[in-house]
Tab-separated table of N, CA, C and O in Angstrom:
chain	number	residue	atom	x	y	z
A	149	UNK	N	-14.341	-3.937	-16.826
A	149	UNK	CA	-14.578	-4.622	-15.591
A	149	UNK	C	-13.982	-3.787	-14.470
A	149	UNK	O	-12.874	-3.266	-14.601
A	150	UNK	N	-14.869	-3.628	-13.132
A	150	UNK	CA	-14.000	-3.420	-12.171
A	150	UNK	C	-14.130	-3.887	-11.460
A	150	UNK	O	-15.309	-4.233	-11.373
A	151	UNK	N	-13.366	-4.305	-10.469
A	151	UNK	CA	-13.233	-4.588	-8.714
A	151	UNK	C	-13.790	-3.739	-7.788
A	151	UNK	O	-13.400	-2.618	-8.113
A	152	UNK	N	-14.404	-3.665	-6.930
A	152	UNK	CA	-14.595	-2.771	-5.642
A	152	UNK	C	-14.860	-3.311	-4.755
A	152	UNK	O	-15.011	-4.525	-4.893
A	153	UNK	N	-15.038	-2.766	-3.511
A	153	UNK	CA	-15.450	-2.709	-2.068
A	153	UNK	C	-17.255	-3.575	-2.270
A	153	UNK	O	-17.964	-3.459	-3.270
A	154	UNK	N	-17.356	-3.812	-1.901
A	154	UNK	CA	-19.178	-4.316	-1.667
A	154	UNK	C	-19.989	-2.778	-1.323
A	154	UNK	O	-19.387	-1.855	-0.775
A	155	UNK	N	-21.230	-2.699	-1.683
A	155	UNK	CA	-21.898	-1.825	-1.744
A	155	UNK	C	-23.439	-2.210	-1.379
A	155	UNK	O	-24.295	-2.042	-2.248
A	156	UNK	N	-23.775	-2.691	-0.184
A	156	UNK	CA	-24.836	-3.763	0.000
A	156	UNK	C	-25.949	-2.871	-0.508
A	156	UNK	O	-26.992	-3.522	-0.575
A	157	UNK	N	-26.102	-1.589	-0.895
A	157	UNK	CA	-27.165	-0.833	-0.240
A	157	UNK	C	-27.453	-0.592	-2.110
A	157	UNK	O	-28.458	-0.008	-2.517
A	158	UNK	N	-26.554	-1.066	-2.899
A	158	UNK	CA	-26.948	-1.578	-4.322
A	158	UNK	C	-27.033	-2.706	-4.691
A	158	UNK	O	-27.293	-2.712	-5.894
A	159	UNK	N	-26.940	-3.799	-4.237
A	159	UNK	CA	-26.972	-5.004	-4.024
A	159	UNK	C	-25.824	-5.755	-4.262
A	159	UNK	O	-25.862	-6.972	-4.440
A	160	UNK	N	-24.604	-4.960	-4.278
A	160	UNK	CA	-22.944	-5.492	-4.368
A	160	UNK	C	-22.295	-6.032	-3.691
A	160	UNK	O	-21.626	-5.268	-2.994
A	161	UNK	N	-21.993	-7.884	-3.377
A	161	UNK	CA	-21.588	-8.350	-2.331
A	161	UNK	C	-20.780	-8.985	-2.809
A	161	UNK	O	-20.840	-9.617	-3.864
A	162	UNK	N	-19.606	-8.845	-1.799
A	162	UNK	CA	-17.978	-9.318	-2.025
A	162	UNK	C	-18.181	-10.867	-1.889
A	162	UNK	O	-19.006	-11.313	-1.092
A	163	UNK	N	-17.354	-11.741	-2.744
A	163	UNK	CA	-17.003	-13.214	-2.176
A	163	UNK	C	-17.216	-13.150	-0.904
A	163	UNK	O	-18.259	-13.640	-0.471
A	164	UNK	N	-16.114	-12.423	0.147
A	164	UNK	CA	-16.303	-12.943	1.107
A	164	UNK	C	-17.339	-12.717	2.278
A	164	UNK	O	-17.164	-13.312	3.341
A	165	UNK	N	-18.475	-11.823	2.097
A	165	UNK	CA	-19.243	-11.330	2.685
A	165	UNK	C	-20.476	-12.647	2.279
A	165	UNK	O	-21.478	-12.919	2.941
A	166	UNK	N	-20.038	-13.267	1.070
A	166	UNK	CA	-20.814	-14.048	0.438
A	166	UNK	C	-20.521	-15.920	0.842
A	166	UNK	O	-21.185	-16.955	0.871
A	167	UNK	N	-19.663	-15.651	0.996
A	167	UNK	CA	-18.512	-17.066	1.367
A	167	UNK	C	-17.919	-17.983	0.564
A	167	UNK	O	-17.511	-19.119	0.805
A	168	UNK	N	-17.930	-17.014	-0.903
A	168	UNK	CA	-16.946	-17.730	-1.836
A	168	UNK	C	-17.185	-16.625	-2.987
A	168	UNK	O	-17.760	-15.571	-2.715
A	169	UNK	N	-16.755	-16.889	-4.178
A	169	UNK	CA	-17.061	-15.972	-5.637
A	169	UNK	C	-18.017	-17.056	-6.243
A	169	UNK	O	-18.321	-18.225	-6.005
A	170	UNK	N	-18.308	-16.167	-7.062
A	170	UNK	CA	-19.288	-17.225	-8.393
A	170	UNK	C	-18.769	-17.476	-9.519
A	170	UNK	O	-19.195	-18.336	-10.290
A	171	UNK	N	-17.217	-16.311	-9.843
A	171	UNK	CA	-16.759	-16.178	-10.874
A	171	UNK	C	-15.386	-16.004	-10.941
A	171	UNK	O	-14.883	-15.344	-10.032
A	172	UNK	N	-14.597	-16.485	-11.889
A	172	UNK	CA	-12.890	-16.454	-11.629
A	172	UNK	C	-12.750	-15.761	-13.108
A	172	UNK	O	-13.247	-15.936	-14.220
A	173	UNK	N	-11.484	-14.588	-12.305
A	173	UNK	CA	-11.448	-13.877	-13.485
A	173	UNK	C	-9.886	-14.677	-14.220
A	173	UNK	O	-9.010	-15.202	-13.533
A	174	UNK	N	-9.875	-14.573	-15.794
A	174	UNK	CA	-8.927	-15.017	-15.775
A	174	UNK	C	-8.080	-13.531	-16.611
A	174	UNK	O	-8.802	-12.817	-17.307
A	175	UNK	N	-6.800	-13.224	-16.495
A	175	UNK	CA	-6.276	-12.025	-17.163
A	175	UNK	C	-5.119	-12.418	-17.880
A	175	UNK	O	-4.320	-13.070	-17.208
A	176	UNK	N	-4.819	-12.207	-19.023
A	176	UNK	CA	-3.825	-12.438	-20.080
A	176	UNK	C	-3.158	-11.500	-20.484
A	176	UNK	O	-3.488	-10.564	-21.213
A	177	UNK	N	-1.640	-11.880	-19.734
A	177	UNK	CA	-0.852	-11.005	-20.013
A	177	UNK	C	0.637	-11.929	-21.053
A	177	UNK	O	0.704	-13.054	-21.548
A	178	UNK	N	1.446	-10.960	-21.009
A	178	UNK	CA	2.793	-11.417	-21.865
A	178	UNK	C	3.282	-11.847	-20.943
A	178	UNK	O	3.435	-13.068	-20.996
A	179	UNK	N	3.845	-11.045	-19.470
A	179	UNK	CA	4.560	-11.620	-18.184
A	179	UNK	C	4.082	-12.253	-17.167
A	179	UNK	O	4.340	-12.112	-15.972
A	180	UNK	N	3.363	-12.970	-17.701
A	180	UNK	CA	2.602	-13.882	-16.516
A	180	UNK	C	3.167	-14.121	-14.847
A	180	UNK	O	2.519	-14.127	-13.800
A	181	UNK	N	4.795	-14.330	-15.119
A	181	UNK	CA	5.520	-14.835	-13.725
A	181	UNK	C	5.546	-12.994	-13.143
A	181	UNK	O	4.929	-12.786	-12.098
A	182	UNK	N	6.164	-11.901	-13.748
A	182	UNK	CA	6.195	-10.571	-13.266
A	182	UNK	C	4.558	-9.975	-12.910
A	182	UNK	O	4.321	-9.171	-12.009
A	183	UNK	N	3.627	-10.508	-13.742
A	183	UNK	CA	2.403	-9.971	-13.067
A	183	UNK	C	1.895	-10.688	-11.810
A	183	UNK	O	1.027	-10.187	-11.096
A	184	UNK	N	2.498	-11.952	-11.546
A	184	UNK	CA	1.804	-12.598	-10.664
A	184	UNK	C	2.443	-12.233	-9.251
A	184	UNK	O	1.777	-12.117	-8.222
A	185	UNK	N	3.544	-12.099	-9.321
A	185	UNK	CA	4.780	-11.711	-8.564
A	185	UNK	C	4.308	-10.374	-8.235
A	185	UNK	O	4.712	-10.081	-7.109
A	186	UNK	N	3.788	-9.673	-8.630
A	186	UNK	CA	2.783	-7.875	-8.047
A	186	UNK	C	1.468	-8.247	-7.303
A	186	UNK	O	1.169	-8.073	-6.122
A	187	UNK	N	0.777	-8.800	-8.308
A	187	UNK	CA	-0.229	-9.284	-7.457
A	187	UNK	C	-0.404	-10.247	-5.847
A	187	UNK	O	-1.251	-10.235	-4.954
A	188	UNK	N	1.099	-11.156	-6.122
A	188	UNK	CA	0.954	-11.190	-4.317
A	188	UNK	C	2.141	-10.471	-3.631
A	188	UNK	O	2.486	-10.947	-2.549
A	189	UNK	N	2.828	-9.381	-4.104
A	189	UNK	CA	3.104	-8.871	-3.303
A	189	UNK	C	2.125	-7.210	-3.131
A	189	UNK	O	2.468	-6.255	-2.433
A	190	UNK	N	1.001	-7.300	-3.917
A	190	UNK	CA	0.175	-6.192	-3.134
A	190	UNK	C	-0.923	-6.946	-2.606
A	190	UNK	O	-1.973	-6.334	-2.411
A	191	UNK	N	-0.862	-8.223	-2.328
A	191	UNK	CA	-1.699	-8.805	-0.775
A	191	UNK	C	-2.226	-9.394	-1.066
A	191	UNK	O	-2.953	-9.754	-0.140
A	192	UNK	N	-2.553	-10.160	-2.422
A	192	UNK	CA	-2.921	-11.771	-2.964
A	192	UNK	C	-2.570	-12.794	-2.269
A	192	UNK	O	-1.586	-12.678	-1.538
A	193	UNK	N	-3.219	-13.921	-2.322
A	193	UNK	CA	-2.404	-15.144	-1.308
A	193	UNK	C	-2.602	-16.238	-2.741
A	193	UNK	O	-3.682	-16.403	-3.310
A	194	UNK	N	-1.381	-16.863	-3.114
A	194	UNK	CA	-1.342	-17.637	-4.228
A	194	UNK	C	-2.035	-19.172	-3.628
A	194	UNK	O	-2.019	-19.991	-2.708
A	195	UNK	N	-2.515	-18.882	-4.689
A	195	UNK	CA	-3.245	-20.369	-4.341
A	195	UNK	C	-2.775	-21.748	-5.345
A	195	UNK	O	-2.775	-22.856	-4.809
A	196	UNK	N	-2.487	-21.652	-6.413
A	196	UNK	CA	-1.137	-22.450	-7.810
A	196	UNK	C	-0.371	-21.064	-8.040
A	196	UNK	O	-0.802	-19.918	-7.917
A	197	UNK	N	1.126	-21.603	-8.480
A	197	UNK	CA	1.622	-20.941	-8.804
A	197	UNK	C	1.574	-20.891	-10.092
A	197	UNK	O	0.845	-21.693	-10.675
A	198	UNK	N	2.425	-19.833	-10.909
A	198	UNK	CA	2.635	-19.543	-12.414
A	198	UNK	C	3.551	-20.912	-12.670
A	198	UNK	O	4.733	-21.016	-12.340
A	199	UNK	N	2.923	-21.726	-13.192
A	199	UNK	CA	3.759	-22.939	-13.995
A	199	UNK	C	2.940	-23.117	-15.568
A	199	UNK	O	1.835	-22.655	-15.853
A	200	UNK	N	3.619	-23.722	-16.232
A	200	UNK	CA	3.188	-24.486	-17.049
A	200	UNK	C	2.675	-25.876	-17.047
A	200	UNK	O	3.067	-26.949	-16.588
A	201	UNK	N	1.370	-25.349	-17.918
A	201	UNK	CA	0.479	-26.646	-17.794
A	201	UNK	C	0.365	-27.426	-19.098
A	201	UNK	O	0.744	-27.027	-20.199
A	202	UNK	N	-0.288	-28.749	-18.781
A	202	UNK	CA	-0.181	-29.574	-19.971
A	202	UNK	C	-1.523	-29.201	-21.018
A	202	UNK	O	-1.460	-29.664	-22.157
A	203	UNK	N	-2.512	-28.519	-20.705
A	203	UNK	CA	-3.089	-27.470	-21.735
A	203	UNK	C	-3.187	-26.441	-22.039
A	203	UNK	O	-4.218	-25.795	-22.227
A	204	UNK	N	-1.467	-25.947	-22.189
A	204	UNK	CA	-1.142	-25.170	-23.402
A	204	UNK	C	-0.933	-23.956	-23.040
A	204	UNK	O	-0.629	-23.069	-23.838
A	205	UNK	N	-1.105	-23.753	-21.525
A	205	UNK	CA	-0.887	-22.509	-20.857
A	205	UNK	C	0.413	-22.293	-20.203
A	205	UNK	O	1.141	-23.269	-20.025
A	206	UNK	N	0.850	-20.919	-19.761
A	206	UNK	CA	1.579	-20.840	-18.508
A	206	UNK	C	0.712	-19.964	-17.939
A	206	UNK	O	0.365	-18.886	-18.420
A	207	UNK	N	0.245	-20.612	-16.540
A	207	UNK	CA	-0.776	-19.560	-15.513
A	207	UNK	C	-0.508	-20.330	-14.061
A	207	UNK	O	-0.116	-21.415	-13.632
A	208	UNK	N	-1.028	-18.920	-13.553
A	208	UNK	CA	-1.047	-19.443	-11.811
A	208	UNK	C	-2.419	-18.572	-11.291
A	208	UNK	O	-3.126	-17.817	-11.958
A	209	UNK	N	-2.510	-18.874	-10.156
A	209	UNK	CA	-4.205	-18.218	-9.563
A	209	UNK	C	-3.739	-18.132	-8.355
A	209	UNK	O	-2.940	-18.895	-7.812
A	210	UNK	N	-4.401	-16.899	-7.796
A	210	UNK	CA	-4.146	-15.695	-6.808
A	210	UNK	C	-5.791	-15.588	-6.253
A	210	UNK	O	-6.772	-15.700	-6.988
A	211	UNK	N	-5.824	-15.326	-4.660
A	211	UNK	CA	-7.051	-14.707	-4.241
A	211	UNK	C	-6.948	-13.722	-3.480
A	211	UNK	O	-6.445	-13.742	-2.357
A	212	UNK	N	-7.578	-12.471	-4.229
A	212	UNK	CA	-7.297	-11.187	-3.733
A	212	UNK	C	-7.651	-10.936	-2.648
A	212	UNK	O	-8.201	-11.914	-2.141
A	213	UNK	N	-7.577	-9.385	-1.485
A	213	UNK	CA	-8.217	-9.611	-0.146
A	213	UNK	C	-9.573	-10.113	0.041
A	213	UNK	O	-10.050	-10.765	0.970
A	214	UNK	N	-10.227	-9.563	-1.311
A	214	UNK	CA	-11.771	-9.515	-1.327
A	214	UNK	C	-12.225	-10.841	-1.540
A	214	UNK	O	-13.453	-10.854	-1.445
A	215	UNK	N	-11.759	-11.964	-1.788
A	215	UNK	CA	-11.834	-13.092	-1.961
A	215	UNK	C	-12.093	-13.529	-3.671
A	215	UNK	O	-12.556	-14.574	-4.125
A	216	UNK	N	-11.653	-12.431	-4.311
A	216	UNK	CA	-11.819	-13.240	-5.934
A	216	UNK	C	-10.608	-13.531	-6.444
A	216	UNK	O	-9.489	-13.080	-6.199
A	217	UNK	N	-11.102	-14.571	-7.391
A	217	UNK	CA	-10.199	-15.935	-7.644
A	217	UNK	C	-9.524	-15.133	-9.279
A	217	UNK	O	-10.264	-14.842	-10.219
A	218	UNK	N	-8.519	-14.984	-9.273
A	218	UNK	CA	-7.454	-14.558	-9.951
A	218	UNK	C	-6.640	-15.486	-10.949
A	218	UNK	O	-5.744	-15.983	-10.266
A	219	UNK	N	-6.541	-15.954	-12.283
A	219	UNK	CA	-5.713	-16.724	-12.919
A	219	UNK	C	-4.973	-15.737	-14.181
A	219	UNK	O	-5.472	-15.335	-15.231
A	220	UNK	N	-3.472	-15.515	-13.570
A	220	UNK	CA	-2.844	-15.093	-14.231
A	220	UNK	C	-1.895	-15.932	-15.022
A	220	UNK	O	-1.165	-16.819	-14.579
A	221	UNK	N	-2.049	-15.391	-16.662
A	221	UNK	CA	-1.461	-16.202	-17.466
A	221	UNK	C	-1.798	-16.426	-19.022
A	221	UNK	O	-2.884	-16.209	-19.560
A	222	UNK	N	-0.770	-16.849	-19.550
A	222	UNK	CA	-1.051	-16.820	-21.805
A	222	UNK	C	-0.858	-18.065	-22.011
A	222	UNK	O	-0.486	-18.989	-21.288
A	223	UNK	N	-1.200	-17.966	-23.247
A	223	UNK	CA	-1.382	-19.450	-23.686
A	223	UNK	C	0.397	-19.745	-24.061
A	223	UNK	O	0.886	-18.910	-24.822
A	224	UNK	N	1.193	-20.696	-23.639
A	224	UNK	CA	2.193	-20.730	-24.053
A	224	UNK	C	2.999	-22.583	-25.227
A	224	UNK	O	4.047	-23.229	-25.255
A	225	UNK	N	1.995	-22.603	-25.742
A	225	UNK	CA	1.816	-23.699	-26.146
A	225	UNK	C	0.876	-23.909	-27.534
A	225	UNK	O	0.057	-23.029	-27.802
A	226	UNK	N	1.002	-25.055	-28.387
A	226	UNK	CA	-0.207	-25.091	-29.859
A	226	UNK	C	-1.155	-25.201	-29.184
A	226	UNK	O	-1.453	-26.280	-28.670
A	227	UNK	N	-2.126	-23.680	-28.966
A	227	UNK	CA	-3.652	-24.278	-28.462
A	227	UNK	C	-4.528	-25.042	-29.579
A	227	UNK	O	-5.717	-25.170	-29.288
A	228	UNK	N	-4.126	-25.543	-30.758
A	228	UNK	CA	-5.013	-25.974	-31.222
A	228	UNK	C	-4.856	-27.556	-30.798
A	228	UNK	O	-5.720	-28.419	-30.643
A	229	UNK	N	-3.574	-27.603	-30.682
A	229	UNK	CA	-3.397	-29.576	-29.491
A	229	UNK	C	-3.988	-29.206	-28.507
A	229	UNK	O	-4.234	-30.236	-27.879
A	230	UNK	N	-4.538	-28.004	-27.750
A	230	UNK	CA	-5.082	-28.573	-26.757
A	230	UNK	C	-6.687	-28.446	-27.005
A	230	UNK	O	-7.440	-28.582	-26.042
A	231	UNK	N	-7.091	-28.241	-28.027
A	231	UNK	CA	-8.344	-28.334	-28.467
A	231	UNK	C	-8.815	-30.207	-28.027
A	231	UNK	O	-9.864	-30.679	-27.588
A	232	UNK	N	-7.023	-31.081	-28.530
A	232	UNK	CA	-7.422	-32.511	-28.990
A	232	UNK	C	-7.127	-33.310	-27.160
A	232	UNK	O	-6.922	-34.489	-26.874
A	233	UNK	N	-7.204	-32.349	-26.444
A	233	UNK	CA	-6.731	-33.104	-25.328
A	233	UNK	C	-7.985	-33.401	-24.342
A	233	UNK	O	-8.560	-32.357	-24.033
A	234	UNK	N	-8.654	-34.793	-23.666
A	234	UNK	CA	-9.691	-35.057	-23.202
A	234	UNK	C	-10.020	-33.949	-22.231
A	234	UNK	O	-9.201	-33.522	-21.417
A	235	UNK	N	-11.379	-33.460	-22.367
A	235	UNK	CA	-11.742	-32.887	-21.243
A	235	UNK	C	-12.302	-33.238	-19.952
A	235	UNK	O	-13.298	-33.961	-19.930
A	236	UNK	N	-11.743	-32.778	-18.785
A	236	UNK	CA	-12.308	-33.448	-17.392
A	236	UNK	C	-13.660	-32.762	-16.901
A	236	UNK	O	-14.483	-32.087	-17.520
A	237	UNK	N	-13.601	-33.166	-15.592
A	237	UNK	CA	-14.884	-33.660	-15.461
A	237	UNK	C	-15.683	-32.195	-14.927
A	237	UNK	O	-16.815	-32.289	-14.454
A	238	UNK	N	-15.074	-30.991	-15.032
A	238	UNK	CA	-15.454	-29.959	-14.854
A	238	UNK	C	-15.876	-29.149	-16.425
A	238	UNK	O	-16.251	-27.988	-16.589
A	239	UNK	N	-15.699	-30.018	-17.249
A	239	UNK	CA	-15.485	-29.327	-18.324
A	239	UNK	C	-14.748	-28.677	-19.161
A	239	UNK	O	-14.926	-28.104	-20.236
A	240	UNK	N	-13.549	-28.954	-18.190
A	240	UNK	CA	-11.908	-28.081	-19.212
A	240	UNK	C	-10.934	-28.625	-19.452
A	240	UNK	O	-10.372	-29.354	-18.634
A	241	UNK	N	-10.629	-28.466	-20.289
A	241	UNK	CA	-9.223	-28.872	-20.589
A	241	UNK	C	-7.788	-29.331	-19.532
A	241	UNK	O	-6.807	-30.058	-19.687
A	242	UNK	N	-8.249	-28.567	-18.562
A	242	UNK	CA	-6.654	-27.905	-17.793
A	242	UNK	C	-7.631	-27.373	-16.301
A	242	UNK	O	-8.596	-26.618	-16.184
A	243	UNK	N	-6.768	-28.249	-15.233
A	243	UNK	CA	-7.187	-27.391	-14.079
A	243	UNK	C	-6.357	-26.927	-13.809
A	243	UNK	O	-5.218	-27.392	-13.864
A	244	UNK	N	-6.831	-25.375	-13.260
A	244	UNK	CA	-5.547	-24.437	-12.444
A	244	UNK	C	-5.816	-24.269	-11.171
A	244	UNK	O	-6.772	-23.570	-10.835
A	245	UNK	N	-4.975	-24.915	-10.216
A	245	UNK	CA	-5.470	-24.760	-8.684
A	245	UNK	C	-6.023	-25.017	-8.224
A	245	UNK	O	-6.068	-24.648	-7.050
């Protein structure tokens, strides 16, 4: 995967040229609180922080300059209980942000 600049003249348009994303990336790391902690201090604006959630994660979500939606974070919990936990009305388990 990469990130870039928009490139209209291939048909590559940023969230915000667009006025939102279509897609949230999510990235899984071991240091969830130290990666998130880089990411807004190289110019992310946090939108949840890195907490722990009640399905089974520790994550937080970041939106980069370009406007894509960022959820940093591992599963820190039995994901197979959160297999058994009702899903809402978006379809997931767990909202982040």
């Amino acid at each position: 995967m990469a990130c870039r600049d928009e490139t209209p003249e291939y048909s590559n348009f940023s969230p915000e040229s667009l006025g939102g994303g279509t897609v949230r990336m999510v990235t899984i790391v071991d240091g969830p609180d130290a990666a998130f902690a880089r990411a807004v201090g190289a110019g992310g604006n946090m939108l949840s922080p890195v907490e722990d959630k009640e399905c089974g994660w520790r994550v937080g979500r970041v939106v980069d300059p370009f406007r894509h939606h960022w959820e940093i974070g591992k599963p820190s919990g039995n994901l197979l209980a959160v297999a058994q936990l009702p899903i809402n009305r978006s379809g997931h388990h767990c909202r982040i942000g």
